[in-house]
Amino acid sequence: MKLANLLDPRLVLLDQDVSSIDEAIVAGVAAFSAGNLRSLGRDEVLARVRERQALGGTVFPTGIAIPHARLPGFDDIVIAAVRPLVPIVQPDGEGTPVRLVWVVLTAQTASSTYLKVLANLAAMSKDGAAMDALMAVETGYKFVEAVEAGGYVVEKGLHVSDIMTREVVSIREDASLRELTDRMFANKLRYLPVVDAAGLLVGEVGVLDLIAAGIPDYVYRVGSLKFLDEFEPMAELLKNEDKIAVGAIMKPPVRSIAPDSSVLAVAFEMTRSKKRHYPVVEDGRVVGVISSMDILSRVLRA
Amino acid sequence: MYPTIPIALAIFAVSMIAITTEKVNKTSAAILGGMLMVIFGIESQSSAFSYIDWNVIFLLIGMMIITGITKRTGLFQYIAIRLAKLARGEPIVIIVMLSFATAAISALLDNVTTVLILVPITFLIAVELNVAPTPFVISLALASNVGGTATLIGDPPNIMIGSAAGLGFADFLTTTAPIVAVDLVVLCAFIYALFRKSLVVSNERKARVMAFDDSKAIEDRPLLVKSLVVLGAVTAAFVLHSRLGVEPATVALSGAAVLLIASGAHDVEAILSEIEWTTIMFFIGLFMLVGGLVETGLMTTVSSSLLGATAGHMSATTMLVLWASGLLSGLLDNIPFVATMIPLIQDMGASLGARAIEPLWWALSLGACLGGNGTLIGASANVVSVGISRKNGNPISFWDFTKYGAAYTLISLIISSVYMLLRF
């Protein structure tokens, strides 16, 4: 979804005679049509935007302000652009004067689209050529066209590359189990992608695969070891950890994930296969690892 | 009109080669062979289906369900550990006792299932004793084949023979079981003589086995009680089935249904999915395949020429069937072999009378079941036992197994010959 497609030329107010951010907010909110506001009262919307504005943090050092509000019972993103005739100087006289005020209304549960809109507006303000074009245009239509020319895209949904761990600790397939054990222990990792000499992904190994290497096959077939109190745990593994290569106990990668896969697709894959870690692969190389904890900490409780 | 006999023979030969060499999955080969018999008009679909011995199929399914539930209880592990402790950790005594237990369990359950359960726990005992597992693995495989010979339900060939010949559980108990008891004693002597010297164990290692807590081996005590009750009732019903006028498959399926209901909390779907459907479909395919051959009338020709060769002398024919099936079962899968022999012997019965040919059925049973010990590939139980051993870093070669297996097979076939000549 393009940023330009979220803008409406009728909500672009050029060369407004406003001398403060608050006046720009009033002008912007006044521009929204009844259709834009749905069932919400204009005064209520204004109050909400002011309430949020009082918390601060909406004025950017690049010379723009993004006053906004999350509205209950509202399920949309609407944006008004207010270009002051004269850049607004902040009351404290500090910072760059504000050349453009974006008034943004969104749903109470801020969607990822909304977060991307904010990120795009901020990015655009850092783009000198784009800002010059926005300052120079004479009509709302031209304003929207200028935004479109910048090619700003609001993507729906998070991608794996947004939340994955990029500092990948991997292990060579010809490494010994001793190296694997040390690396898992030192880095407190329970999952490592396995790579070959050329650095290409050839498998994956989890701490359970390592532990399983210490339990003989006949034990699995017996099915239970409750009757054995004195079975020496992991004795075989500790004795042989220099002799066994990671390649002998690794699993082939079930399914590698591309960096531009959607987080939803990965979440689906994880729950379906009950597998908590996936290597993120680009051109055969591991560029990241995504785990269920990444989804917990960077999506569910971001 | 097709030349039926050459086409039927060609289909049969190609299918049997595929089954024996396992170039193609043997179940797929058997089913395709059966269907080709229908497609080429050797037999109609309805006659192909009518050759399927449902008594065999449902007896197998019923017993698979009962076994599938019983093995979840930990009963068999318990027995193995209990015996190891009774033997006070003495390896040769453990082997002999476990061989007896394996034979006894195999007499009631499928041989492959028995070794699948008992070989791993035996392997664990051998490892704890720090002795070579090979004697344990070979002894258990041989014992399971011997034990299976004892009863109607012990080994698939017996199930097929019993159903085709109208021989009941009690008939097997009075005919094959006594000689199996002798075979088993001889097997134990054989094992004792061969392996006694190589199995030396330190006192400390014996103490480790004595430390096994057998009471913790039982996984599910209430289910164990239910399984034992059903298994006991089913065995009693098998013994009486001829007198009660009930077919063995009815006994097995009823027992399975009762145990499925009694097991309650256990997932019926999971238990039923553990039925070995590949084996069941193999039997179905095989019956249709052999049915095609029967339809051509070829079996009658062969059986009458066989009878001509032995001049109708029953003892000679019996010895021929015993030794031929004993030696061939070491090289071929004994199930398709028996499936082919059954219509042949039935045909002889048609000309000589059912009563007169009874020794032939027993010769086929003893030969086919005991013959499986002849080589590593002679019986599924051998292949499975050796496979478990290999996966645990103790490979047993074809000749390692076969030198013991062939020697014992020879001994057991000689004993069977003497028995057959004395008895019939």
Coordinates of N, CA and C in Angstrom, one line a residue, chain A residues 204 208 251 254 266-278 292:
Chain A
E204 N 20.0 -28.1 11.1 CA 19.8 -27.4 12.3 C 19.9 -28.3 13.5
L208 N 17.9 -30.5 22.4 CA 17.3 -31.8 22.6 C 18.0 -32.8 21.7
K251 N 19.4 -32.2 12.2 CA 18.2 -32.5 11.4 C 18.4 -31.6 10.2
V254 N 13.8 -28.2 8.1 CA 12.5 -28.6 7.7 C 12.0 -27.7 6.6
V266 N 5.0 -17.3 9.5 CA 6.0 -18.0 10.4 C 5.3 -18.5 11.7
A267 N 4.5 -17.6 12.2 CA 3.7 -18.0 13.4 C 2.9 -19.2 13.2
F268 N 2.2 -19.2 12.0 CA 1.4 -20.4 11.6 C 2.3 -21.6 11.6
E269 N 3.4 -21.5 10.9 CA 4.3 -22.6 10.7 C 4.8 -23.2 12.1
M270 N 5.1 -22.2 13.0 CA 5.6 -22.6 14.3 C 4.6 -23.4 15.1
T271 N 3.3 -22.9 15.1 CA 2.3 -23.6 15.9 C 1.9 -24.9 15.2
R272 N 1.9 -24.9 13.9 CA 1.5 -26.2 13.3 C 2.5 -27.3 13.5
S273 N 3.8 -26.9 13.4 CA 4.9 -27.9 13.5 C 5.4 -28.1 14.9
K274 N 4.9 -27.3 15.8 CA 5.4 -27.2 17.2 C 6.9 -27.1 17.2
K275 N 7.4 -26.2 16.4 CA 8.9 -26.0 16.3 C 9.1 -24.5 16.6
R276 N 10.0 -24.3 17.5 CA 10.1 -22.9 18.0 C 11.1 -22.0 17.3
H277 N 12.0 -22.6 16.5 CA 13.1 -21.8 15.9 C 13.1 -22.1 14.4
Y278 N 13.3 -21.1 13.6 CA 13.5 -21.3 12.2 C 14.7 -20.5 11.7
S292 N 10.0 -18.3 18.6 CA 8.7 -18.0 19.1 C 8.8 -16.9 20.1

